[in-house]
Structure formats: C-alpha cells, structure tokens
Amino acid sequence: MTKIITAITFFICSLAIAQTQYEQGMGKALGLWKEGKSTEASALFERIAAAEKDNYLPNYYVALINTTEAFNPANKDKITSLLAKANAALDIELAKTPNNVELLVVQAMAKTALLASDPMTYGMTLSPKISEIYMHASLLAPENPRVVLCKAEFDMGGAKWTGADVKEICSRLQRSLDLFAKFKPETPFSPSWGLDRAQEAVQNCGK
C-alpha cells in the first residue's frame, strides 16, 4: 500500500512539475512575442508543441505568429517561408481537431496573407476558399468573436474591391464587439485577442 501511495504521489508531483514547465514555457514564449521577438517566440512554441502533443495551443501560436508576420510589409520577401511554417503547424492540429474554430480562423488568415501579397495571382482561387473556411467556422461557433470579426474584416476587403455597401458588414463588426464583452477564454493561454482590432474596425467602418 505504501508503495502504491508513493507511486501515485510521484505521478501527481510529476504532473504538477510538467504543468508548471508548460505554463512557464507558454508565458515566456508569449512574453517574447510581446517584446517583438517573433522568431524566438515561434521557435519556443515549436519546442513546447513537440512536448505537448495533445495540446493544440503551442502550434496555434506558431501559426498565429508566422501568419501575423506574413502581413507585415517589411517581411514581403519572407512570406513563403512564414506561411509554410504557419500552415505546417495548422495541418498538424487540424488533422486532430478539424472543427477547432480558432485554428480555422488562423488558417483563413494565412490564406488571406498570401492573397494580399498578390491579389491578381491569388484572388480568384483563394477568395472562395477563405470564404468557405469562415462560413464553416461561423456554423460551428457563431458566437465566437474572432470568427465574426475576421469574417467581417475579410468581407470588408472584398467590398472595397467591388464597391459594395458595407452597412451590413459594419453591423457584424459591432456585433463582434458585443461578443468580445461576453467571451471568456477556456484557459489562461487560450486565444483571447481581437478586441482592439474590433474597436478600431468599428471606429473606421464606412469611412
């Protein structure tokens, strides 16, 4: 009996240590990203992902960081490599959970970054795929603020090309603000970004 208790205690302690290491690693990686050290943050998230194979969040952040960097005009010569890294991380996690809307949002964003880099080349092929991803995510999680925000932002980009009325899109952006006010992340490291973008989008909508 004593051996069993000792074994269980050791197991629980091991879990506690592992959890602490995970939390420390995630916190450090997010800190690096906040400091503008995207490459270092992405590399650390990759190492965490290798150890946390049942947790989608480390690869989620690998994808989000590299996708965000791909939108930066200063990285126009790195878009291919940045999006390759982002998509590789997304593929790993979407193979496990294909209906994870947070992953789907970043997947759509990654395709949007490629489209934005060369609209004439990618517009006809990528626009329908991006719309399809957002539509699927909207059906899965209509109350997710990032789904509503990012779909509206993408539709706004299309409206600017076609000259379509943006009143309905502006109302969706406003709705995303309301959803952000009610949204609670599942864990301390779960996606929670987007409020500042939504506020700016609402402020500038239709101008």
mmCIF file with all atom_site columns, C-alpha atoms in Angstrom, residues 1-205:
data_model
loop_
_atom_site.group_PDB
_atom_site.id
_atom_site.type_symbol
_atom_site.label_atom_id
_atom_site.label_alt_id
_atom_site.label_comp_id
_atom_site.label_asym_id
_atom_site.label_entity_id
_atom_site.label_seq_id
_atom_site.pdbx_PDB_ins_code
_atom_site.Cartn_x
_atom_site.Cartn_y
_atom_site.Cartn_z
_atom_site.occupancy
_atom_site.B_iso_or_equiv
_atom_site.pdbx_formal_charge
_atom_site.auth_seq_id
_atom_site.auth_comp_id
_atom_site.auth_asym_id
_atom_site.auth_atom_id
_atom_site.pdbx_PDB_model_num
ATOM 1   C CA . MET A 1 1   ? 0.000   0.000  0.000   1.00 0.00 ? 1   MET A CA 1
ATOM 2   C CA . THR A 1 2   ? 2.794   2.383  0.887   1.00 0.00 ? 2   THR A CA 1
ATOM 3   C CA . LYS A 1 3   ? 4.458   1.688  -2.468  1.00 0.00 ? 3   LYS A CA 1
ATOM 4   C CA . ILE A 1 4   ? 1.210   2.444  -4.295  1.00 0.00 ? 4   ILE A CA 1
ATOM 5   C CA . ILE A 1 5   ? 0.728   5.725  -2.429  1.00 0.00 ? 5   ILE A CA 1
ATOM 6   C CA . THR A 1 6   ? 4.346   6.652  -3.099  1.00 0.00 ? 6   THR A CA 1
ATOM 7   C CA . ALA A 1 7   ? 3.920   5.860  -6.784  1.00 0.00 ? 7   ALA A CA 1
ATOM 8   C CA . ILE A 1 8   ? 0.713   7.904  -7.027  1.00 0.00 ? 8   ILE A CA 1
ATOM 9   C CA . THR A 1 9   ? 2.315   10.806 -5.162  1.00 0.00 ? 9   THR A CA 1
ATOM 10  C CA . PHE A 1 10  ? 5.307   10.696 -7.511  1.00 0.00 ? 10  PHE A CA 1
ATOM 11  C CA . PHE A 1 11  ? 2.955   10.639 -10.511 1.00 0.00 ? 11  PHE A CA 1
ATOM 12  C CA . ILE A 1 12  ? 0.964   13.616 -9.241  1.00 0.00 ? 12  ILE A CA 1
ATOM 13  C CA . CYS A 1 13  ? 4.144   15.551 -8.499  1.00 0.00 ? 13  CYS A CA 1
ATOM 14  C CA . SER A 1 14  ? 5.424   14.771 -11.981 1.00 0.00 ? 14  SER A CA 1
ATOM 15  C CA . LEU A 1 15  ? 2.205   16.108 -13.473 1.00 0.00 ? 15  LEU A CA 1
ATOM 16  C CA . ALA A 1 16  ? 2.443   19.241 -11.372 1.00 0.00 ? 16  ALA A CA 1
ATOM 17  C CA . ILE A 1 17  ? 6.029   19.841 -12.467 1.00 0.00 ? 17  ILE A CA 1
ATOM 18  C CA . ALA A 1 18  ? 5.161   19.208 -16.116 1.00 0.00 ? 18  ALA A CA 1
ATOM 19  C CA . GLN A 1 19  ? 2.228   21.601 -15.881 1.00 0.00 ? 19  GLN A CA 1
ATOM 20  C CA . THR A 1 20  ? 4.452   24.220 -14.297 1.00 0.00 ? 20  THR A CA 1
ATOM 21  C CA . GLN A 1 21  ? 7.033   23.792 -17.046 1.00 0.00 ? 21  GLN A CA 1
ATOM 22  C CA . TYR A 1 22  ? 4.289   24.137 -19.666 1.00 0.00 ? 22  TYR A CA 1
ATOM 23  C CA . GLU A 1 23  ? 2.925   27.278 -18.061 1.00 0.00 ? 23  GLU A CA 1
ATOM 24  C CA . GLN A 1 24  ? 6.396   28.757 -17.703 1.00 0.00 ? 24  GLN A CA 1
ATOM 25  C CA . GLY A 1 25  ? 7.234   27.955 -21.311 1.00 0.00 ? 25  GLY A CA 1
ATOM 26  C CA . MET A 1 26  ? 3.982   29.381 -22.664 1.00 0.00 ? 26  MET A CA 1
ATOM 27  C CA . GLY A 1 27  ? 4.370   32.508 -20.564 1.00 0.00 ? 27  GLY A CA 1
ATOM 28  C CA . LYS A 1 28  ? 7.944   33.010 -21.724 1.00 0.00 ? 28  LYS A CA 1
ATOM 29  C CA . ALA A 1 29  ? 7.025   32.477 -25.381 1.00 0.00 ? 29  ALA A CA 1
ATOM 30  C CA . LEU A 1 30  ? 4.140   34.936 -25.212 1.00 0.00 ? 30  LEU A CA 1
ATOM 31  C CA . GLY A 1 31  ? 6.457   37.397 -23.494 1.00 0.00 ? 31  GLY A CA 1
ATOM 32  C CA . LEU A 1 32  ? 8.995   37.096 -26.304 1.00 0.00 ? 32  LEU A CA 1
ATOM 33  C CA . TRP A 1 33  ? 6.278   37.747 -28.865 1.00 0.00 ? 33  TRP A CA 1
ATOM 34  C CA . LYS A 1 34  ? 5.083   40.796 -26.943 1.00 0.00 ? 34  LYS A CA 1
ATOM 35  C CA . GLU A 1 35  ? 8.672   42.088 -26.991 1.00 0.00 ? 35  GLU A CA 1
ATOM 36  C CA . GLY A 1 36  ? 8.686   41.802 -30.779 1.00 0.00 ? 36  GLY A CA 1
ATOM 37  C CA . LYS A 1 37  ? 10.917  38.718 -30.839 1.00 0.00 ? 37  LYS A CA 1
ATOM 38  C CA . SER A 1 38  ? 8.689   36.741 -33.171 1.00 0.00 ? 38  SER A CA 1
ATOM 39  C CA . THR A 1 39  ? 11.311  34.290 -34.406 1.00 0.00 ? 39  THR A CA 1
ATOM 40  C CA . GLU A 1 40  ? 12.382  33.372 -30.885 1.00 0.00 ? 40  GLU A CA 1
ATOM 41  C CA . ALA A 1 41  ? 8.769   33.089 -29.716 1.00 0.00 ? 41  ALA A CA 1
ATOM 42  C CA . SER A 1 42  ? 7.839   30.837 -32.631 1.00 0.00 ? 42  SER A CA 1
ATOM 43  C CA . ALA A 1 43  ? 10.845  28.593 -32.003 1.00 0.00 ? 43  ALA A CA 1
ATOM 44  C CA . LEU A 1 44  ? 9.952   28.236 -28.318 1.00 0.00 ? 44  LEU A CA 1
ATOM 45  C CA . PHE A 1 45  ? 6.320   27.428 -29.138 1.00 0.00 ? 45  PHE A CA 1
ATOM 46  C CA . GLU A 1 46  ? 7.577   24.757 -31.547 1.00 0.00 ? 46  GLU A CA 1
ATOM 47  C CA . ARG A 1 47  ? 9.602   23.147 -28.767 1.00 0.00 ? 47  ARG A CA 1
ATOM 48  C CA . ILE A 1 48  ? 6.590   23.238 -26.442 1.00 0.00 ? 48  ILE A CA 1
ATOM 49  C CA . ALA A 1 49  ? 4.413   21.717 -29.181 1.00 0.00 ? 49  ALA A CA 1
ATOM 50  C CA . ALA A 1 50  ? 6.848   18.832 -29.539 1.00 0.00 ? 50  ALA A CA 1
ATOM 51  C CA . ALA A 1 51  ? 6.394   18.040 -25.850 1.00 0.00 ? 51  ALA A CA 1
ATOM 52  C CA . GLU A 1 52  ? 2.660   18.801 -25.638 1.00 0.00 ? 52  GLU A CA 1
ATOM 53  C CA . LYS A 1 53  ? 1.291   16.715 -28.497 1.00 0.00 ? 53  LYS A CA 1
ATOM 54  C CA . ASP A 1 54  ? -2.250  16.647 -27.081 1.00 0.00 ? 54  ASP A CA 1
ATOM 55  C CA . ASN A 1 55  ? -2.452  20.413 -26.696 1.00 0.00 ? 55  ASN A CA 1
ATOM 56  C CA . TYR A 1 56  ? -3.235  22.483 -29.796 1.00 0.00 ? 56  TYR A CA 1
ATOM 57  C CA . LEU A 1 57  ? -2.228  25.825 -28.307 1.00 0.00 ? 57  LEU A CA 1
ATOM 58  C CA . PRO A 1 58  ? 1.570   25.780 -28.871 1.00 0.00 ? 58  PRO A CA 1
ATOM 59  C CA . ASN A 1 59  ? 1.156   25.035 -32.593 1.00 0.00 ? 59  ASN A CA 1
ATOM 60  C CA . TYR A 1 60  ? -1.734  27.501 -32.703 1.00 0.00 ? 60  TYR A CA 1
ATOM 61  C CA . TYR A 1 61  ? 0.660   30.237 -31.629 1.00 0.00 ? 61  TYR A CA 1
ATOM 62  C CA . VAL A 1 62  ? 3.315   29.071 -34.091 1.00 0.00 ? 62  VAL A CA 1
ATOM 63  C CA . ALA A 1 63  ? 0.712   29.529 -36.814 1.00 0.00 ? 63  ALA A CA 1
ATOM 64  C CA . LEU A 1 64  ? -0.616  32.830 -35.471 1.00 0.00 ? 64  LEU A CA 1
ATOM 65  C CA . ILE A 1 65  ? 2.815   34.406 -35.045 1.00 0.00 ? 65  ILE A CA 1
ATOM 66  C CA . ASN A 1 66  ? 4.025   33.467 -38.512 1.00 0.00 ? 66  ASN A CA 1
ATOM 67  C CA . THR A 1 67  ? 0.734   34.475 -40.127 1.00 0.00 ? 67  THR A CA 1
ATOM 68  C CA . THR A 1 68  ? 0.834   37.837 -38.375 1.00 0.00 ? 68  THR A CA 1
ATOM 69  C CA . GLU A 1 69  ? 4.396   38.364 -39.562 1.00 0.00 ? 69  GLU A CA 1
ATOM 70  C CA . ALA A 1 70  ? 3.348   37.490 -43.124 1.00 0.00 ? 70  ALA A CA 1
ATOM 71  C CA . PHE A 1 71  ? 1.007   40.517 -43.124 1.00 0.00 ? 71  PHE A CA 1
ATOM 72  C CA . ASN A 1 72  ? 3.922   42.819 -42.253 1.00 0.00 ? 72  ASN A CA 1
ATOM 73  C CA . PRO A 1 73  ? 5.065   44.627 -45.440 1.00 0.00 ? 73  PRO A CA 1
ATOM 74  C CA . ALA A 1 74  ? 8.624   44.516 -44.114 1.00 0.00 ? 74  ALA A CA 1
ATOM 75  C CA . ASN A 1 75  ? 8.510   40.716 -44.485 1.00 0.00 ? 75  ASN A CA 1
ATOM 76  C CA . LYS A 1 76  ? 7.361   40.592 -48.106 1.00 0.00 ? 76  LYS A CA 1
ATOM 77  C CA . ASP A 1 77  ? 10.445  38.553 -49.061 1.00 0.00 ? 77  ASP A CA 1
ATOM 78  C CA . LYS A 1 78  ? 9.762   36.051 -46.273 1.00 0.00 ? 78  LYS A CA 1
ATOM 79  C CA . ILE A 1 79  ? 6.057   35.407 -46.913 1.00 0.00 ? 79  ILE A CA 1
ATOM 80  C CA . THR A 1 80  ? 6.600   31.968 -48.445 1.00 0.00 ? 80  THR A CA 1
ATOM 81  C CA . SER A 1 81  ? 8.678   30.658 -45.547 1.00 0.00 ? 81  SER A CA 1
ATOM 82  C CA . LEU A 1 82  ? 6.487   32.304 -42.881 1.00 0.00 ? 82  LEU A CA 1
ATOM 83  C CA . LEU A 1 83  ? 3.298   30.835 -44.293 1.00 0.00 ? 83  LEU A CA 1
ATOM 84  C CA . ALA A 1 84  ? 4.927   27.449 -44.819 1.00 0.00 ? 84  ALA A CA 1
ATOM 85  C CA . LYS A 1 85  ? 5.705   27.329 -41.102 1.00 0.00 ? 85  LYS A CA 1
ATOM 86  C CA . ALA A 1 86  ? 2.225   28.561 -40.194 1.00 0.00 ? 86  ALA A CA 1
ATOM 87  C CA . ASN A 1 87  ? 0.469   26.044 -42.431 1.00 0.00 ? 87  ASN A CA 1
ATOM 88  C CA . ALA A 1 88  ? 2.631   23.158 -41.239 1.00 0.00 ? 88  ALA A CA 1
ATOM 89  C CA . ALA A 1 89  ? 1.612   23.879 -37.642 1.00 0.00 ? 89  ALA A CA 1
ATOM 90  C CA . LEU A 1 90  ? -2.044  24.232 -38.644 1.00 0.00 ? 90  LEU A CA 1
ATOM 91  C CA . ASP A 1 91  ? -2.003  20.972 -40.593 1.00 0.00 ? 91  ASP A CA 1
ATOM 92  C CA . ILE A 1 92  ? -0.743  19.081 -37.542 1.00 0.00 ? 92  ILE A CA 1
ATOM 93  C CA . GLU A 1 93  ? -3.506  20.362 -35.293 1.00 0.00 ? 93  GLU A CA 1
ATOM 94  C CA . LEU A 1 94  ? -6.375  20.397 -37.797 1.00 0.00 ? 94  LEU A CA 1
ATOM 95  C CA . ALA A 1 95  ? -5.665  16.738 -38.520 1.00 0.00 ? 95  ALA A CA 1
ATOM 96  C CA . LYS A 1 96  ? -6.501  16.086 -34.863 1.00 0.00 ? 96  LYS A CA 1
ATOM 97  C CA . THR A 1 97  ? -9.371  18.560 -34.452 1.00 0.00 ? 97  THR A CA 1
ATOM 98  C CA . PRO A 1 98  ? -10.695 19.654 -37.862 1.00 0.00 ? 98  PRO A CA 1
ATOM 99  C CA . ASN A 1 99  ? -13.555 21.640 -36.305 1.00 0.00 ? 99  ASN A CA 1
ATOM 100 C CA . ASN A 1 100 ? -11.425 23.774 -33.990 1.00 0.00 ? 100 ASN A CA 1
ATOM 101 C CA . VAL A 1 101 ? -12.660 27.237 -34.948 1.00 0.00 ? 101 VAL A CA 1
ATOM 102 C CA . GLU A 1 102 ? -9.639  29.045 -33.512 1.00 0.00 ? 102 GLU A CA 1
ATOM 103 C CA . LEU A 1 103 ? -7.411  27.039 -35.849 1.00 0.00 ? 103 LEU A CA 1
ATOM 104 C CA . LEU A 1 104 ? -9.797  27.634 -38.751 1.00 0.00 ? 104 LEU A CA 1
ATOM 105 C CA . VAL A 1 105 ? -9.633  31.399 -38.206 1.00 0.00 ? 105 VAL A CA 1
ATOM 106 C CA . VAL A 1 106 ? -5.835  31.364 -38.408 1.00 0.00 ? 106 VAL A CA 1
ATOM 107 C CA . GLN A 1 107 ? -5.975  29.083 -41.456 1.00 0.00 ? 107 GLN A CA 1
ATOM 108 C CA . ALA A 1 108 ? -8.215  31.629 -43.189 1.00 0.00 ? 108 ALA A CA 1
ATOM 109 C CA . MET A 1 109 ? -5.901  34.440 -42.091 1.00 0.00 ? 109 MET A CA 1
ATOM 110 C CA . ALA A 1 110 ? -2.877  32.617 -43.525 1.00 0.00 ? 110 ALA A CA 1
ATOM 111 C CA . LYS A 1 111 ? -4.620  32.263 -46.881 1.00 0.00 ? 111 LYS A CA 1
ATOM 112 C CA . THR A 1 112 ? -5.626  35.932 -46.702 1.00 0.00 ? 112 THR A CA 1
ATOM 113 C CA . ALA A 1 113 ? -1.988  36.939 -46.128 1.00 0.00 ? 113 ALA A CA 1
ATOM 114 C CA . LEU A 1 114 ? -0.993  35.075 -49.294 1.00 0.00 ? 114 LEU A CA 1
ATOM 115 C CA . LEU A 1 115 ? -3.868  36.625 -51.231 1.00 0.00 ? 115 LEU A CA 1
ATOM 116 C CA . ALA A 1 116 ? -2.941  40.098 -50.010 1.00 0.00 ? 116 ALA A CA 1
ATOM 117 C CA . SER A 1 117 ? 0.643   39.596 -51.160 1.00 0.00 ? 117 SER A CA 1
ATOM 118 C CA . ASP A 1 118 ? -0.511  39.195 -54.787 1.00 0.00 ? 118 ASP A CA 1
ATOM 119 C CA . PRO A 1 119 ? -4.266  39.727 -55.307 1.00 0.00 ? 119 PRO A CA 1
ATOM 120 C CA . MET A 1 120 ? -4.057  39.399 -59.087 1.00 0.00 ? 120 MET A CA 1
ATOM 121 C CA . THR A 1 121 ? -2.487  35.943 -58.832 1.00 0.00 ? 121 THR A CA 1
ATOM 122 C CA . TYR A 1 122 ? -4.387  34.523 -55.872 1.00 0.00 ? 122 TYR A CA 1
ATOM 123 C CA . GLY A 1 123 ? -7.676  36.419 -55.789 1.00 0.00 ? 123 GLY A CA 1
ATOM 124 C CA . MET A 1 124 ? -9.761  34.085 -57.950 1.00 0.00 ? 124 MET A CA 1
ATOM 125 C CA . THR A 1 125 ? -8.538  30.868 -56.327 1.00 0.00 ? 125 THR A CA 1
ATOM 126 C CA . LEU A 1 126 ? -8.149  31.842 -52.672 1.00 0.00 ? 126 LEU A CA 1
ATOM 127 C CA . SER A 1 127 ? -11.146 34.124 -52.090 1.00 0.00 ? 127 SER A CA 1
ATOM 128 C CA . PRO A 1 128 ? -13.720 31.296 -52.353 1.00 0.00 ? 128 PRO A CA 1
ATOM 129 C CA . LYS A 1 129 ? -11.598 29.028 -50.121 1.00 0.00 ? 129 LYS A CA 1
ATOM 130 C CA . ILE A 1 130 ? -11.265 31.692 -47.450 1.00 0.00 ? 130 ILE A CA 1
ATOM 131 C CA . SER A 1 131 ? -14.993 32.428 -47.554 1.00 0.00 ? 131 SER A CA 1
ATOM 132 C CA . GLU A 1 132 ? -15.710 28.710 -47.225 1.00 0.00 ? 132 GLU A CA 1
ATOM 133 C CA . ILE A 1 133 ? -13.483 28.399 -44.151 1.00 0.00 ? 133 ILE A CA 1
ATOM 134 C CA . TYR A 1 134 ? -15.161 31.358 -42.466 1.00 0.00 ? 134 TYR A CA 1
ATOM 135 C CA . MET A 1 135 ? -18.606 30.063 -43.328 1.00 0.00 ? 135 MET A CA 1
ATOM 136 C CA . HIS A 1 136 ? -17.749 26.689 -41.809 1.00 0.00 ? 136 HIS A CA 1
ATOM 137 C CA . ALA A 1 137 ? -16.351 28.349 -38.685 1.00 0.00 ? 137 ALA A CA 1
ATOM 138 C CA . SER A 1 138 ? -19.456 30.546 -38.426 1.00 0.00 ? 138 SER A CA 1
ATOM 139 C CA . LEU A 1 139 ? -21.702 27.500 -38.475 1.00 0.00 ? 139 LEU A CA 1
ATOM 140 C CA . LEU A 1 140 ? -19.586 25.803 -35.805 1.00 0.00 ? 140 LEU A CA 1
ATOM 141 C CA . ALA A 1 141 ? -19.249 28.798 -33.481 1.00 0.00 ? 141 ALA A CA 1
ATOM 142 C CA . PRO A 1 142 ? -21.493 31.735 -34.404 1.00 0.00 ? 142 PRO A CA 1
ATOM 143 C CA . GLU A 1 143 ? -20.811 33.383 -31.036 1.00 0.00 ? 143 GLU A CA 1
ATOM 144 C CA . ASN A 1 144 ? -17.007 33.294 -31.283 1.00 0.00 ? 144 ASN A CA 1
ATOM 145 C CA . PRO A 1 145 ? -15.897 36.934 -31.541 1.00 0.00 ? 145 PRO A CA 1
ATOM 146 C CA . ARG A 1 146 ? -12.794 36.180 -33.636 1.00 0.00 ? 146 ARG A CA 1
ATOM 147 C CA . VAL A 1 147 ? -14.870 34.244 -36.155 1.00 0.00 ? 147 VAL A CA 1
ATOM 148 C CA . VAL A 1 148 ? -17.313 37.146 -36.511 1.00 0.00 ? 148 VAL A CA 1
ATOM 149 C CA . LEU A 1 149 ? -14.572 39.801 -36.573 1.00 0.00 ? 149 LEU A CA 1
ATOM 150 C CA . CYS A 1 150 ? -12.232 38.130 -39.044 1.00 0.00 ? 150 CYS A CA 1
ATOM 151 C CA . LYS A 1 151 ? -15.014 37.100 -41.420 1.00 0.00 ? 151 LYS A CA 1
ATOM 152 C CA . ALA A 1 152 ? -16.302 40.690 -41.400 1.00 0.00 ? 152 ALA A CA 1
ATOM 153 C CA . GLU A 1 153 ? -12.786 42.045 -41.997 1.00 0.00 ? 153 GLU A CA 1
ATOM 154 C CA . PHE A 1 154 ? -12.334 39.706 -44.947 1.00 0.00 ? 154 PHE A CA 1
ATOM 155 C CA . ASP A 1 155 ? -15.726 40.641 -46.382 1.00 0.00 ? 155 ASP A CA 1
ATOM 156 C CA . MET A 1 156 ? -14.849 44.310 -45.917 1.00 0.00 ? 156 MET A CA 1
ATOM 157 C CA . GLY A 1 157 ? -11.733 43.795 -48.014 1.00 0.00 ? 157 GLY A CA 1
ATOM 158 C CA . GLY A 1 158 ? -13.871 42.293 -50.761 1.00 0.00 ? 158 GLY A CA 1
ATOM 159 C CA . ALA A 1 159 ? -16.391 45.120 -50.555 1.00 0.00 ? 159 ALA A CA 1
ATOM 160 C CA . LYS A 1 160 ? -13.646 47.682 -51.070 1.00 0.00 ? 160 LYS A CA 1
ATOM 161 C CA . TRP A 1 161 ? -12.687 45.927 -54.297 1.00 0.00 ? 161 TRP A CA 1
ATOM 162 C CA . THR A 1 162 ? -16.258 45.719 -55.588 1.00 0.00 ? 162 THR A CA 1
ATOM 163 C CA . GLY A 1 163 ? -17.631 48.941 -54.157 1.00 0.00 ? 163 GLY A CA 1
ATOM 164 C CA . ALA A 1 164 ? -20.436 47.101 -52.349 1.00 0.00 ? 164 ALA A CA 1
ATOM 165 C CA . ASP A 1 165 ? -22.387 48.643 -49.462 1.00 0.00 ? 165 ASP A CA 1
ATOM 166 C CA . VAL A 1 166 ? -20.639 47.966 -46.150 1.00 0.00 ? 166 VAL A CA 1
ATOM 167 C CA . LYS A 1 167 ? -23.526 48.770 -43.793 1.00 0.00 ? 167 LYS A CA 1
ATOM 168 C CA . GLU A 1 168 ? -24.260 45.118 -43.060 1.00 0.00 ? 168 GLU A CA 1
ATOM 169 C CA . ILE A 1 169 ? -20.553 44.389 -42.531 1.00 0.00 ? 169 ILE A CA 1
ATOM 170 C CA . CYS A 1 170 ? -20.297 47.287 -40.085 1.00 0.00 ? 170 CYS A CA 1
ATOM 171 C CA . SER A 1 171 ? -23.153 45.796 -38.082 1.00 0.00 ? 171 SER A CA 1
ATOM 172 C CA . ARG A 1 172 ? -21.272 42.495 -37.873 1.00 0.00 ? 172 ARG A CA 1
ATOM 173 C CA . LEU A 1 173 ? -18.163 44.284 -36.666 1.00 0.00 ? 173 LEU A CA 1
ATOM 174 C CA . GLN A 1 174 ? -20.261 45.912 -33.955 1.00 0.00 ? 174 GLN A CA 1
ATOM 175 C CA . ARG A 1 175 ? -21.660 42.503 -33.056 1.00 0.00 ? 175 ARG A CA 1
ATOM 176 C CA . SER A 1 176 ? -18.113 41.185 -32.621 1.00 0.00 ? 176 SER A CA 1
ATOM 177 C CA . LEU A 1 177 ? -17.547 43.901 -30.006 1.00 0.00 ? 177 LEU A CA 1
ATOM 178 C CA . ASP A 1 178 ? -20.594 42.707 -28.096 1.00 0.00 ? 178 ASP A CA 1
ATOM 179 C CA . LEU A 1 179 ? -19.324 39.120 -28.299 1.00 0.00 ? 179 LEU A CA 1
ATOM 180 C CA . PHE A 1 180 ? -15.871 40.110 -27.031 1.00 0.00 ? 180 PHE A CA 1
ATOM 181 C CA . ALA A 1 181 ? -17.539 41.655 -23.987 1.00 0.00 ? 181 ALA A CA 1
ATOM 182 C CA . LYS A 1 182 ? -19.068 38.266 -23.120 1.00 0.00 ? 182 LYS A CA 1
ATOM 183 C CA . PHE A 1 183 ? -16.233 35.993 -24.222 1.00 0.00 ? 183 PHE A CA 1
ATOM 184 C CA . LYS A 1 184 ? -14.269 34.026 -21.626 1.00 0.00 ? 184 LYS A CA 1
ATOM 185 C CA . PRO A 1 185 ? -11.160 32.047 -22.706 1.00 0.00 ? 185 PRO A CA 1
ATOM 186 C CA . GLU A 1 186 ? -11.168 28.375 -21.715 1.00 0.00 ? 186 GLU A CA 1
ATOM 187 C CA . THR A 1 187 ? -7.667  28.564 -20.218 1.00 0.00 ? 187 THR A CA 1
ATOM 188 C CA . PRO A 1 188 ? -5.179  31.342 -19.388 1.00 0.00 ? 188 PRO A CA 1
ATOM 189 C CA . PHE A 1 189 ? -3.402  30.652 -22.700 1.00 0.00 ? 189 PHE A CA 1
ATOM 190 C CA . SER A 1 190 ? -6.461  30.163 -24.903 1.00 0.00 ? 190 SER A CA 1
ATOM 191 C CA . PRO A 1 191 ? -6.997  32.711 -27.704 1.00 0.00 ? 191 PRO A CA 1
ATOM 192 C CA . SER A 1 192 ? -8.383  35.991 -26.411 1.00 0.00 ? 192 SER A CA 1
ATOM 193 C CA . TRP A 1 193 ? -7.046  38.508 -28.956 1.00 0.00 ? 193 TRP A CA 1
ATOM 194 C CA . GLY A 1 194 ? -9.080  40.722 -31.256 1.00 0.00 ? 194 GLY A CA 1
ATOM 195 C CA . LEU A 1 195 ? -10.863 43.297 -29.097 1.00 0.00 ? 195 LEU A CA 1
ATOM 196 C CA . ASP A 1 196 ? -8.549  46.166 -30.072 1.00 0.00 ? 196 ASP A CA 1
ATOM 197 C CA . ARG A 1 197 ? -8.868  45.234 -33.740 1.00 0.00 ? 197 ARG A CA 1
ATOM 198 C CA . ALA A 1 198 ? -12.652 45.131 -33.453 1.00 0.00 ? 198 ALA A CA 1
ATOM 199 C CA . GLN A 1 199 ? -12.757 48.534 -31.766 1.00 0.00 ? 199 GLN A CA 1
ATOM 200 C CA . GLU A 1 200 ? -10.589 50.070 -34.486 1.00 0.00 ? 200 GLU A CA 1
ATOM 201 C CA . ALA A 1 201 ? -12.598 48.392 -37.247 1.00 0.00 ? 201 ALA A CA 1
ATOM 202 C CA . VAL A 1 202 ? -15.899 49.685 -35.825 1.00 0.00 ? 202 VAL A CA 1
ATOM 203 C CA . GLN A 1 203 ? -14.477 53.169 -35.451 1.00 0.00 ? 203 GLN A CA 1
ATOM 204 C CA . ASN A 1 204 ? -13.289 53.274 -39.058 1.00 0.00 ? 204 ASN A CA 1
ATOM 205 C CA . CYS A 1 205 ? -16.152 51.326 -40.635 1.00 0.00 ? 205 CYS A CA 1
#
